[in-house]
Amino acid sequence: MSELFEKSLGEIAGLLQSGEVKAVDAVTSCIERIEATEPRVQALLTVMKDEALQQAEAMDAEGPDAEKALWGVPIVLKDLLAAKGTKTTCASKILENFVPFYDATAVTKLREAGAIIIGKANMDEFAMGSSTENSAYMKTLNPWDLDRVPGGSSGGSGATVAAGQCYAALGTDTGGSIRLPASFCGIVGLKPTYGRISRFGLIAYGSSLDQIGPMTRNVEDSARLLQVMAGHDPKDSTSVDVPVPDYLAALGRESLEGVTIGLPEEYWGEGLDEEVEQACRDAVKKMEELGAKTVPVKLALTDYAIATYYIIAMAEASSNLSRFDGVRFGHRNMEAEELIDMYTSSRTEGFGDEVQRRIIIGTYVLSSGYYDAYYNKAAKVRRLLREDFEKAFEQCDIIAGPVCPTTAFKAGEKADPLQMYLMDIFTISCNLAGLPGMSLPVGLGKDSEMPVGLQFMGPAFSEDVMLSVAECLERNIDPMPMPKL
Ligand code: GLN
């Protein structure tokens, strides 16, 4: 019999509802797994052991509630999502002691659905990075190979799910931070359409790009979480008031007959590692066997996506992070005698190198002399990129390509920030265009023996279609095992 921690979220939710498993047992199995694996994986900045057990006991006393889709299910949050009464650090020294007095809307919705929050996951500081090496506290390692990174910035969320420490985690994706760690850790990650899930309580990095999304061990579990979290929120003016479809009902299609899949030339050519290409092509072939039609499409501006993204994301970051000034929020240098010294020294001590680099570049591209040359230009390219997608979606229902040119790389391998930025080449366009994207594990690379993720991208609010295509493929390929830890 498999251990409790090996169950999917859907399975454990069923066992909890039927009373076969108590909420306390579900939490205990996760805590035991955390205690056994955390010294090696280092995925969690906070483990809420006592609080989670107490909550589970109280819930067990009342008994399961069929109205609550996640009743008793232990879930982990990326440490930039506000959870009332729990430290929320963004993996930064500047927020070392920040305890929010409210929950993010997505967290409120999880709790209302009966989920038990058991921990806060490590990440790149303020979600800036692709490897989780930029955390001010510790480096998370990939459960498949402890010499390798889990991807980033939601690397703690990816690793904790892959290691079986919880049944699902929330990540955020500004330029790929859900999809990349999902790909590197062999799990499913979904970045919804911009506005699909409220960002209230998500500590902002690039506000026009950020989205919260689920990271799970299968597609159905992502659908379950999306169902709970999607919807309009008056506390986030960018959350969109469009009906939330029944994502679970969309799953289970027999074939991919009638589905046209676009393959962007720019994603399948030069620079792509052979093992990644092979695993992804095999998956596409499987989709063709299942009845899908494939067509080549063009996303001609892909080459400009990295420059465009990094100008916009850094500009927004420089503005968003100005609130951490030692007065309103965050660490304060108590020795400084003058106000300006206090600001400067608090921020210098509180922010890590990558964050400082981005604040400086972001401030530069927004400065009056350079605004038109950089920020405005990037905003224009962003619009053109969006139009490229619109044209592509005239020819296909969904786009498929790799998530990343490589599988998980070795820790310390990408010391040059530009090398790190290049990891985002296939994921950032989707954020610039505000579209939904996801990563589905499709096998192990033949050389590295590390997981490979296939990426899907769809038109705005097509999560139901995307999930249904991914689930059909998932059901027809070898299941992704859990890493041997
Ligand atoms: N790697 C990208 C960056 O560093 C994306 C991060 C993210 O999606 N949060 O900005």
Short mmCIF file of C-alpha atoms and ligand atoms in Angstrom, two decimals:
data_model
loop_
_atom_site.label_atom_id
_atom_site.label_comp_id
_atom_site.label_asym_id
_atom_site.label_seq_id
_atom_site.Cartn_x
_atom_site.Cartn_y
_atom_site.Cartn_z
CA MET A 1 0.00 0.00 0.00
CA SER A 2 1.26 3.45 -0.81
CA GLU A 3 2.02 5.84 2.01
CA LEU A 4 -0.36 8.65 2.78
CA PHE A 5 2.03 11.32 1.50
CA GLU A 6 2.11 9.66 -1.92
CA LYS A 7 -1.59 10.23 -2.53
CA SER A 8 -2.74 12.96 -4.84
CA LEU A 9 -4.75 15.86 -3.51
CA GLY A 10 -7.90 14.41 -5.06
CA GLU A 11 -7.32 11.06 -3.38
CA ILE A 12 -6.61 12.47 0.06
CA ALA A 13 -9.58 14.84 -0.20
CA GLY A 14 -11.81 11.81 -0.92
CA LEU A 15 -10.39 9.82 2.00
CA LEU A 16 -10.85 12.79 4.32
CA GLN A 17 -14.46 13.29 3.22
CA SER A 18 -15.31 9.63 3.78
CA GLY A 19 -13.70 9.71 7.20
CA GLU A 20 -11.20 6.96 6.30
CA VAL A 21 -8.42 9.43 7.03
CA LYS A 22 -8.65 12.02 9.78
CA ALA A 23 -7.42 15.55 9.20
CA VAL A 24 -4.89 14.98 11.99
CA ASP A 25 -3.51 11.93 10.14
CA ALA A 26 -3.17 13.87 6.91
CA VAL A 27 -1.32 16.69 8.67
CA THR A 28 0.81 14.27 10.68
CA SER A 29 1.87 12.36 7.57
CA CYS A 30 3.01 15.63 5.96
CA ILE A 31 4.83 16.75 9.09
CA GLU A 32 6.63 13.40 9.31
CA ARG A 33 7.58 13.64 5.67
CA ILE A 34 8.81 17.19 6.19
CA GLU A 35 10.91 16.09 9.16
CA ALA A 36 12.39 13.23 7.14
CA THR A 37 13.19 15.16 3.95
CA GLU A 38 13.55 18.82 4.87
CA PRO A 39 17.18 18.62 6.05
CA ARG A 40 18.07 17.62 2.47
CA VAL A 41 15.53 19.58 0.41
CA GLN A 42 15.20 22.84 2.38
CA ALA A 43 11.94 23.84 0.79
CA LEU A 44 10.20 25.51 3.72
CA LEU A 45 10.97 28.73 5.56
CA THR A 46 8.22 28.14 8.11
CA VAL A 47 6.52 24.92 9.20
CA MET A 48 3.25 25.55 11.03
CA LYS A 49 3.23 22.27 12.88
CA ASP A 50 1.36 23.16 16.08
CA GLU A 51 -1.09 25.47 14.44
CA ALA A 52 -1.90 22.94 11.69
CA LEU A 53 -2.34 20.08 14.14
CA GLN A 54 -4.61 22.15 16.37
CA GLN A 55 -6.71 23.17 13.41
CA ALA A 56 -6.92 19.55 12.24
CA GLU A 57 -8.03 18.39 15.68
CA ALA A 58 -10.75 21.01 15.80
CA MET A 59 -11.92 19.99 12.35
CA ASP A 60 -11.96 16.31 13.20
CA ALA A 61 -14.10 17.10 16.24
CA GLU A 62 -16.71 18.59 13.90
CA GLY A 63 -16.38 15.97 11.18
CA PRO A 64 -16.01 16.34 7.40
CA ASP A 65 -18.01 18.90 5.46
CA ALA A 66 -19.06 17.83 1.97
CA GLU A 67 -19.46 21.47 0.93
CA LYS A 68 -15.72 22.02 1.40
CA ALA A 69 -13.69 20.73 -1.52
CA LEU A 70 -10.37 20.85 0.35
CA TRP A 71 -11.57 19.77 3.78
CA GLY A 72 -8.53 18.77 5.85
CA VAL A 73 -6.03 18.94 2.96
CA PRO A 74 -2.56 20.23 3.96
CA ILE A 75 -1.27 22.93 1.61
CA VAL A 76 1.88 25.08 1.48
CA LEU A 77 2.07 28.76 0.45
CA LYS A 78 4.91 30.57 -1.26
CA ASP A 79 6.30 32.97 1.32
CA LEU A 80 5.07 36.10 -0.45
CA LEU A 81 1.42 35.30 0.16
CA ALA A 82 0.04 36.92 3.25
CA ALA A 83 -1.18 34.45 5.84
CA LYS A 84 -2.64 36.08 8.94
CA GLY A 85 -0.41 35.72 12.00
CA THR A 86 2.36 33.87 10.13
CA LYS A 87 5.69 35.35 9.12
CA THR A 88 5.72 36.34 5.46
CA THR A 89 9.27 37.19 4.43
CA CYS A 90 9.44 37.08 0.62
CA ALA A 91 12.73 35.30 1.44
CA SER A 92 14.17 38.74 2.17
CA LYS A 93 15.99 40.11 5.19
CA ILE A 94 13.98 43.28 4.87
CA LEU A 95 10.79 41.41 5.83
CA GLU A 96 12.45 39.10 8.35
CA ASN A 97 9.90 39.93 11.04
CA PHE A 98 6.86 40.83 8.98
CA VAL A 99 3.67 39.20 10.25
CA PRO A 100 0.60 40.19 8.22
CA PHE A 101 -2.67 40.74 10.06
CA TYR A 102 -4.76 39.55 7.12
CA ASP A 103 -4.94 36.69 4.63
CA ALA A 104 -4.43 37.02 0.89
CA THR A 105 -7.77 36.46 -0.88
CA ALA A 106 -6.50 33.22 -2.44
CA VAL A 107 -5.57 32.02 1.05
CA THR A 108 -8.97 33.02 2.46
CA LYS A 109 -10.59 30.99 -0.30
CA LEU A 110 -8.42 27.95 0.43
CA ARG A 111 -9.27 28.18 4.11
CA GLU A 112 -12.97 28.59 3.36
CA ALA A 113 -12.73 25.40 1.30
CA GLY A 114 -11.30 23.61 4.36
CA ALA A 115 -7.58 23.54 3.48
CA ILE A 116 -5.02 23.51 6.29
CA ILE A 117 -1.98 25.70 5.68
CA ILE A 118 1.06 23.81 6.96
CA GLY A 119 4.00 25.86 5.79
CA LYS A 120 5.53 28.75 3.87
CA ALA A 121 7.86 27.91 1.00
CA ASN A 122 11.28 29.27 0.17
CA MET A 123 11.66 31.34 -2.99
CA ASP A 124 13.97 33.76 -4.74
CA GLU A 125 13.95 37.02 -2.81
CA PHE A 126 10.86 38.98 -3.89
CA ALA A 127 10.34 36.35 -6.63
CA MET A 128 13.36 37.58 -8.58
CA GLY A 129 15.18 34.63 -10.03
CA SER A 130 14.88 31.25 -11.69
CA SER A 131 16.64 28.93 -9.27
CA THR A 132 15.67 29.85 -5.68
CA GLU A 133 19.36 30.62 -5.10
CA ASN A 134 18.48 34.28 -4.45
CA SER A 135 16.75 33.54 -1.15
CA ALA A 136 18.30 35.44 1.75
CA TYR A 137 17.83 32.39 4.00
CA MET A 138 18.75 29.14 2.31
CA LYS A 139 19.00 27.37 -1.01
CA THR A 140 16.31 24.84 -1.85
CA LEU A 141 17.52 21.72 -3.63
CA ASN A 142 15.82 19.65 -6.29
CA PRO A 143 14.31 16.47 -4.79
CA TRP A 144 15.27 14.58 -7.96
CA ASP A 145 18.96 15.42 -7.58
CA LEU A 146 20.20 17.36 -4.61
CA ASP A 147 23.06 18.87 -6.62
CA ARG A 148 20.57 20.68 -8.80
CA VAL A 149 18.27 23.67 -8.36
CA PRO A 150 14.49 23.27 -8.18
CA GLY A 151 13.95 26.23 -10.53
CA GLY A 152 12.49 29.50 -9.38
CA SER A 153 11.26 31.68 -8.16
CA SER A 154 8.64 29.32 -6.62
CA GLY A 155 11.33 26.66 -6.08
CA GLY A 156 10.31 25.92 -2.50
CA SER A 157 6.74 25.33 -3.66
CA GLY A 158 7.93 23.02 -6.46
CA ALA A 159 10.26 21.04 -4.22
CA THR A 160 7.80 20.64 -1.34
CA VAL A 161 5.14 19.17 -3.67
CA ALA A 162 7.62 16.91 -5.49
CA ALA A 163 9.04 15.68 -2.17
CA GLY A 164 5.58 14.74 -0.86
CA GLN A 165 5.66 17.21 2.02
CA CYS A 166 2.17 18.46 1.14
CA TYR A 167 -0.56 17.75 -1.40
CA ALA A 168 -0.28 21.07 -3.21
CA ALA A 169 1.41 24.43 -2.98
CA LEU A 170 0.67 27.89 -4.26
CA GLY A 171 3.25 29.67 -6.33
CA THR A 172 3.29 32.95 -8.19
CA ASP A 173 4.34 33.52 -11.76
CA THR A 174 5.59 36.88 -13.04
CA GLY A 175 7.73 35.51 -15.85
CA GLY A 176 7.63 31.76 -15.39
CA SER A 177 8.03 31.23 -11.67
CA ILE A 178 5.31 28.58 -11.43
CA ARG A 179 6.01 26.81 -14.72
CA LEU A 180 9.80 26.64 -14.43
CA PRO A 181 9.98 24.99 -10.99
CA ALA A 182 7.08 22.73 -11.97
CA SER A 183 9.09 21.64 -15.00
CA PHE A 184 12.33 21.17 -13.05
CA CYS A 185 10.61 19.25 -10.22
CA GLY A 186 8.37 17.06 -12.38
CA ILE A 187 5.01 18.41 -11.22
CA VAL A 188 2.09 20.33 -12.74
CA GLY A 189 2.11 24.13 -12.48
CA LEU A 190 -0.59 26.45 -13.74
CA LYS A 191 -0.29 30.18 -14.27
CA PRO A 192 -3.82 31.46 -14.83
CA THR A 193 -4.91 34.35 -17.04
CA TYR A 194 -4.01 37.73 -15.57
CA GLY A 195 -6.99 38.71 -13.42
CA ARG A 196 -8.37 35.18 -12.96
CA ILE A 197 -7.23 34.94 -9.32
CA SER A 198 -7.15 37.94 -7.00
CA ARG A 199 -3.68 39.29 -6.23
CA PHE A 200 -4.82 40.85 -2.96
CA GLY A 201 -2.32 39.84 -0.31
CA LEU A 202 0.33 38.82 -2.83
CA ILE A 203 3.37 41.00 -2.12
CA ALA A 204 3.88 42.59 -5.52
CA TYR A 205 6.90 42.22 -7.79
CA GLY A 206 5.62 43.23 -11.25
CA SER A 207 1.97 44.08 -10.72
CA SER A 208 0.97 43.90 -14.38
CA LEU A 209 2.52 40.43 -14.68
CA ASP A 210 2.09 38.62 -11.34
CA GLN A 211 -0.42 35.79 -10.98
CA ILE A 212 -1.02 33.24 -8.24
CA GLY A 213 -1.44 29.63 -9.31
CA PRO A 214 -1.48 26.01 -8.15
CA MET A 215 1.45 23.57 -8.14
CA THR A 216 0.32 19.97 -7.80
CA ARG A 217 1.20 16.37 -8.59
CA ASN A 218 -1.41 16.03 -11.35
CA VAL A 219 -3.64 18.09 -13.62
CA GLU A 220 -6.89 17.31 -11.84
CA ASP A 221 -5.49 18.68 -8.58
CA SER A 222 -4.58 21.95 -10.28
CA ALA A 223 -8.14 22.15 -11.59
CA ARG A 224 -9.46 21.65 -8.06
CA LEU A 225 -7.36 24.47 -6.66
CA LEU A 226 -8.10 26.82 -9.52
CA GLN A 227 -11.80 26.18 -8.98
CA VAL A 228 -11.51 27.28 -5.38
CA MET A 229 -9.36 30.36 -6.01
CA ALA A 230 -10.69 31.80 -9.29
CA GLY A 231 -13.09 34.69 -9.36
CA HIS A 232 -13.58 38.40 -8.96
CA ASP A 233 -12.44 40.13 -5.80
CA PRO A 234 -13.45 43.71 -4.98
CA LYS A 235 -10.12 44.06 -3.15
CA ASP A 236 -8.17 43.66 -6.42
CA SER A 237 -9.28 46.04 -9.15
CA THR A 238 -7.44 43.98 -11.77
CA SER A 239 -9.30 40.78 -10.92
CA VAL A 240 -11.78 40.13 -13.67
CA ASP A 241 -15.49 39.58 -13.28
CA VAL A 242 -16.05 36.80 -15.79
CA PRO A 243 -17.85 33.57 -14.91
CA VAL A 244 -15.74 30.75 -13.48
CA PRO A 245 -16.32 27.57 -15.49
CA ASP A 246 -16.48 24.11 -13.94
CA TYR A 247 -12.85 23.10 -14.42
CA LEU A 248 -13.27 19.57 -13.11
CA ALA A 249 -16.21 18.92 -15.43
CA ALA A 250 -13.98 19.93 -18.37
CA LEU A 251 -11.62 17.00 -17.67
CA GLY A 252 -11.86 13.42 -18.86
CA ARG A 253 -12.12 13.93 -22.62
CA GLU A 254 -11.73 10.69 -24.55
CA SER A 255 -9.48 12.04 -27.26
CA LEU A 256 -7.99 15.22 -28.64
CA GLU A 257 -10.13 15.03 -31.77
CA GLY A 258 -11.03 18.55 -32.88
CA VAL A 259 -8.17 20.22 -30.99
CA THR A 260 -5.59 22.18 -32.99
CA ILE A 261 -2.23 22.64 -31.34
CA GLY A 262 0.09 25.40 -32.50
CA LEU A 263 3.83 24.75 -32.41
CA PRO A 264 5.75 28.06 -32.43
CA GLU A 265 8.85 27.69 -34.60
CA GLU A 266 10.73 29.98 -32.25
CA TYR A 267 10.24 27.55 -29.36
CA TRP A 268 11.33 24.41 -31.15
CA GLY A 269 14.59 25.41 -32.76
CA GLU A 270 18.03 26.60 -31.90
CA GLY A 271 19.20 26.60 -28.30
CA LEU A 272 16.89 23.85 -27.16
CA ASP A 273 18.63 20.92 -25.46
CA GLU A 274 18.24 17.72 -27.39
CA GLU A 275 16.83 15.73 -24.46
CA VAL A 276 14.20 18.39 -23.79
CA GLU A 277 13.29 18.57 -27.45
CA GLN A 278 12.94 14.82 -27.67
CA ALA A 279 10.71 14.46 -24.61
CA CYS A 280 8.52 17.33 -25.76
CA ARG A 281 8.29 16.05 -29.35
CA ASP A 282 7.29 12.61 -28.09
CA ALA A 283 4.49 14.23 -26.11
CA VAL A 284 3.32 16.17 -29.16
CA LYS A 285 3.36 12.97 -31.17
CA LYS A 286 1.21 11.35 -28.51
CA MET A 287 -1.27 14.21 -28.80
CA GLU A 288 -1.40 13.65 -32.56
CA GLU A 289 -2.11 9.97 -31.96
CA LEU A 290 -4.90 11.05 -29.66
CA GLY A 291 -6.45 12.97 -32.55
CA ALA A 292 -5.01 16.46 -32.19
CA LYS A 293 -4.03 18.37 -35.30
CA THR A 294 -0.75 20.28 -35.10
CA VAL A 295 0.11 23.42 -37.05
CA PRO A 296 3.22 25.60 -37.10
CA VAL A 297 2.62 29.10 -35.74
CA LYS A 298 4.81 32.17 -35.47
CA LEU A 299 5.66 34.10 -32.34
CA ALA A 300 8.13 36.26 -34.20
CA LEU A 301 8.94 38.63 -31.34
CA THR A 302 10.17 35.89 -29.01
CA ASP A 303 13.73 37.19 -29.38
CA TYR A 304 12.70 40.51 -27.85
CA ALA A 305 10.69 39.04 -25.00
CA ILE A 306 13.52 38.86 -22.47
CA ALA A 307 14.60 42.48 -22.95
CA THR A 308 11.00 43.66 -22.89
CA TYR A 309 10.14 41.66 -19.81
CA TYR A 310 13.16 42.70 -17.80
CA ILE A 311 12.55 46.39 -18.51
CA ILE A 312 8.90 46.21 -17.49
CA ALA A 313 9.37 43.86 -14.54
CA MET A 314 12.27 45.89 -13.12
CA ALA A 315 10.43 49.17 -13.60
CA GLU A 316 7.43 47.85 -11.72
CA ALA A 317 9.64 46.27 -9.06
CA SER A 318 11.49 49.52 -8.39
CA SER A 319 8.18 51.19 -7.76
CA ASN A 320 6.60 48.35 -5.76
CA LEU A 321 9.63 47.89 -3.53
CA SER A 322 9.82 51.57 -2.59
CA ARG A 323 7.38 50.84 0.25
CA PHE A 324 10.09 48.91 2.08
CA ASP A 325 11.79 51.92 3.53
CA GLY A 326 12.30 51.05 7.18
CA VAL A 327 9.34 53.24 8.13
CA ARG A 328 6.20 51.75 6.68
CA PHE A 329 7.52 48.22 6.41
CA GLY A 330 10.62 46.27 7.00
CA HIS A 331 13.97 46.25 8.62
CA ARG A 332 15.22 49.58 9.98
CA ASN A 333 18.81 50.54 10.72
CA MET A 334 18.52 51.94 14.24
CA GLU A 335 21.94 53.55 14.22
CA ALA A 336 21.37 55.99 11.38
CA GLU A 337 21.21 59.57 12.56
CA GLU A 338 19.70 61.29 9.52
CA LEU A 339 16.49 60.34 7.74
CA ILE A 340 18.15 59.77 4.36
CA ASP A 341 20.87 57.64 5.96
CA MET A 342 18.19 55.58 7.65
CA TYR A 343 16.46 54.91 4.31
CA THR A 344 19.67 54.10 2.50
CA SER A 345 21.24 51.90 5.13
CA SER A 346 18.01 50.05 5.91
CA ARG A 347 17.49 49.21 2.25
CA THR A 348 21.15 48.37 1.66
CA GLU A 349 21.13 45.98 4.60
CA GLY A 350 17.69 44.55 3.89
CA PHE A 351 17.78 43.83 0.15
CA GLY A 352 20.02 41.23 -1.49
CA ASP A 353 22.21 41.89 -4.55
CA GLU A 354 19.73 40.81 -7.22
CA VAL A 355 16.95 42.91 -5.73
CA GLN A 356 19.21 45.94 -5.53
CA ARG A 357 20.33 45.42 -9.11
CA ARG A 358 16.71 45.40 -10.26
CA ILE A 359 15.70 48.45 -8.23
CA ILE A 360 18.59 50.38 -9.75
CA ILE A 361 17.85 49.29 -13.34
CA GLY A 362 14.12 49.78 -12.83
CA THR A 363 14.63 53.29 -11.51
CA TYR A 364 16.90 54.05 -14.45
CA VAL A 365 14.43 52.94 -17.14
CA LEU A 366 11.72 55.04 -15.51
CA SER A 367 13.86 58.17 -15.14
CA SER A 368 12.72 61.16 -17.15
CA GLY A 369 15.59 61.07 -19.63
CA TYR A 370 15.20 57.38 -20.44
CA TYR A 371 11.51 56.65 -19.98
CA ASP A 372 10.72 56.90 -23.69
CA ALA A 373 13.79 55.03 -24.83
CA TYR A 374 13.26 52.06 -22.52
CA TYR A 375 9.99 51.81 -20.67
CA ASN A 376 7.76 53.23 -23.39
CA LYS A 377 9.50 51.18 -26.08
CA ALA A 378 9.07 48.03 -24.01
CA ALA A 379 5.39 48.79 -23.49
CA LYS A 380 4.98 49.03 -27.29
CA VAL A 381 6.79 45.75 -27.92
CA ARG A 382 4.60 44.19 -25.27
CA ARG A 383 1.50 45.18 -27.24
CA LEU A 384 2.98 43.71 -30.43
CA LEU A 385 3.79 40.49 -28.60
CA ARG A 386 0.19 40.25 -27.51
CA GLU A 387 -0.91 40.72 -31.12
CA ASP A 388 1.41 37.88 -32.17
CA PHE A 389 -0.47 35.59 -29.79
CA GLU A 390 -3.84 36.81 -31.07
CA LYS A 391 -2.78 35.94 -34.62
CA ALA A 392 -1.46 32.56 -33.54
CA PHE A 393 -4.75 31.75 -31.80
CA GLU A 394 -6.61 32.37 -35.05
CA GLN A 395 -4.93 29.17 -36.23
CA CYS A 396 -4.97 27.01 -33.13
CA ASP A 397 -6.74 26.39 -29.82
CA ILE A 398 -3.67 25.97 -27.72
CA ILE A 399 0.09 26.43 -28.10
CA ALA A 400 2.60 23.80 -27.04
CA GLY A 401 6.35 24.04 -26.55
CA PRO A 402 9.03 23.42 -23.96
CA VAL A 403 8.96 25.29 -20.65
CA CYS A 404 12.72 25.77 -20.58
CA PRO A 405 15.59 24.98 -22.98
CA THR A 406 17.18 22.68 -20.37
CA THR A 407 16.31 20.45 -17.46
CA ALA A 408 17.27 21.55 -13.93
CA PHE A 409 20.82 22.87 -13.85
CA LYS A 410 23.42 22.42 -11.15
CA ALA A 411 23.40 24.73 -8.14
CA GLY A 412 25.89 27.55 -8.61
CA GLU A 413 26.12 26.97 -12.35
CA LYS A 414 24.52 30.25 -13.45
CA ALA A 415 26.42 32.86 -11.51
CA ASP A 416 26.00 35.41 -14.32
CA PRO A 417 22.58 37.08 -13.97
CA LEU A 418 22.16 37.27 -17.75
CA GLN A 419 22.58 33.50 -18.05
CA MET A 420 19.87 33.14 -15.45
CA TYR A 421 17.53 35.54 -17.30
CA LEU A 422 17.86 33.40 -20.44
CA MET A 423 16.15 30.52 -18.65
CA ASP A 424 12.91 32.49 -19.00
CA ILE A 425 12.92 32.72 -22.78
CA PHE A 426 9.87 30.47 -23.29
CA THR A 427 7.83 31.52 -20.28
CA ILE A 428 7.83 35.31 -20.12
CA SER A 429 5.84 36.13 -23.28
CA CYS A 430 2.81 34.54 -21.73
CA ASN A 431 2.95 36.96 -18.77
CA LEU A 432 3.57 39.96 -21.02
CA ALA A 433 0.42 38.99 -22.94
CA GLY A 434 -1.55 38.18 -19.75
CA LEU A 435 -2.39 34.68 -20.98
CA PRO A 436 -2.70 31.38 -19.11
CA GLY A 437 0.14 28.88 -19.27
CA MET A 438 0.97 25.60 -17.66
CA SER A 439 3.69 23.02 -17.32
CA LEU A 440 2.96 19.31 -17.58
CA PRO A 441 5.67 16.74 -16.78
CA VAL A 442 6.13 14.54 -19.86
CA GLY A 443 9.08 12.34 -18.90
CA LEU A 444 12.72 12.36 -17.92
CA GLY A 445 15.49 13.70 -20.14
CA LYS A 446 17.57 10.84 -21.51
CA ASP A 447 20.89 12.43 -20.50
CA SER A 448 20.22 14.21 -17.22
CA GLU A 449 17.41 11.87 -16.12
CA MET A 450 15.69 14.97 -14.79
CA PRO A 451 12.03 15.85 -15.41
CA VAL A 452 11.00 17.68 -18.58
CA GLY A 453 7.95 19.93 -18.67
CA LEU A 454 5.82 20.58 -21.73
CA GLN A 455 4.27 24.03 -21.75
CA PHE A 456 0.77 24.88 -22.89
CA MET A 457 -0.39 28.43 -23.50
CA GLY A 458 -3.92 29.42 -24.38
CA PRO A 459 -6.13 32.42 -25.11
CA ALA A 460 -7.32 34.45 -22.10
CA PHE A 461 -9.63 32.47 -19.82
CA SER A 462 -9.11 29.20 -21.67
CA GLU A 463 -7.87 27.37 -18.56
CA ASP A 464 -10.67 24.82 -18.93
CA VAL A 465 -9.54 23.89 -22.44
CA MET A 466 -5.88 23.86 -21.46
CA LEU A 467 -6.50 21.67 -18.42
CA SER A 468 -8.60 19.24 -20.44
CA VAL A 469 -5.95 18.85 -23.14
CA ALA A 470 -3.21 18.42 -20.55
CA GLU A 471 -5.23 15.89 -18.56
CA CYS A 472 -5.96 13.82 -21.67
CA LEU A 473 -2.26 13.72 -22.52
CA GLU A 474 -1.31 13.01 -18.89
CA ARG A 475 -3.67 10.02 -18.80
CA ASN A 476 -2.10 8.57 -21.94
CA ILE A 477 1.58 8.79 -21.06
CA ASP A 478 3.60 7.05 -18.34
CA PRO A 479 2.77 8.58 -14.97
CA MET A 480 5.51 10.71 -13.46
CA PRO A 481 6.91 8.83 -10.44
CA MET A 482 7.84 10.64 -7.25
CA PRO A 483 11.56 11.24 -6.81
CA LYS A 484 13.41 8.75 -4.63
CA LEU A 485 14.43 10.74 -1.63
N1 GLN B 1 12.86 34.55 -13.58
C1 GLN B 1 12.01 35.68 -13.76
C2 GLN B 1 12.52 36.84 -12.97
O1 GLN B 1 13.48 36.70 -12.32
C3 GLN B 1 10.60 35.35 -13.40
C4 GLN B 1 10.34 35.35 -11.96
C5 GLN B 1 8.91 35.20 -11.62
O2 GLN B 1 8.10 34.71 -12.43
N2 GLN B 1 8.57 35.63 -10.44
O3 GLN B 1 12.00 37.90 -12.99
#
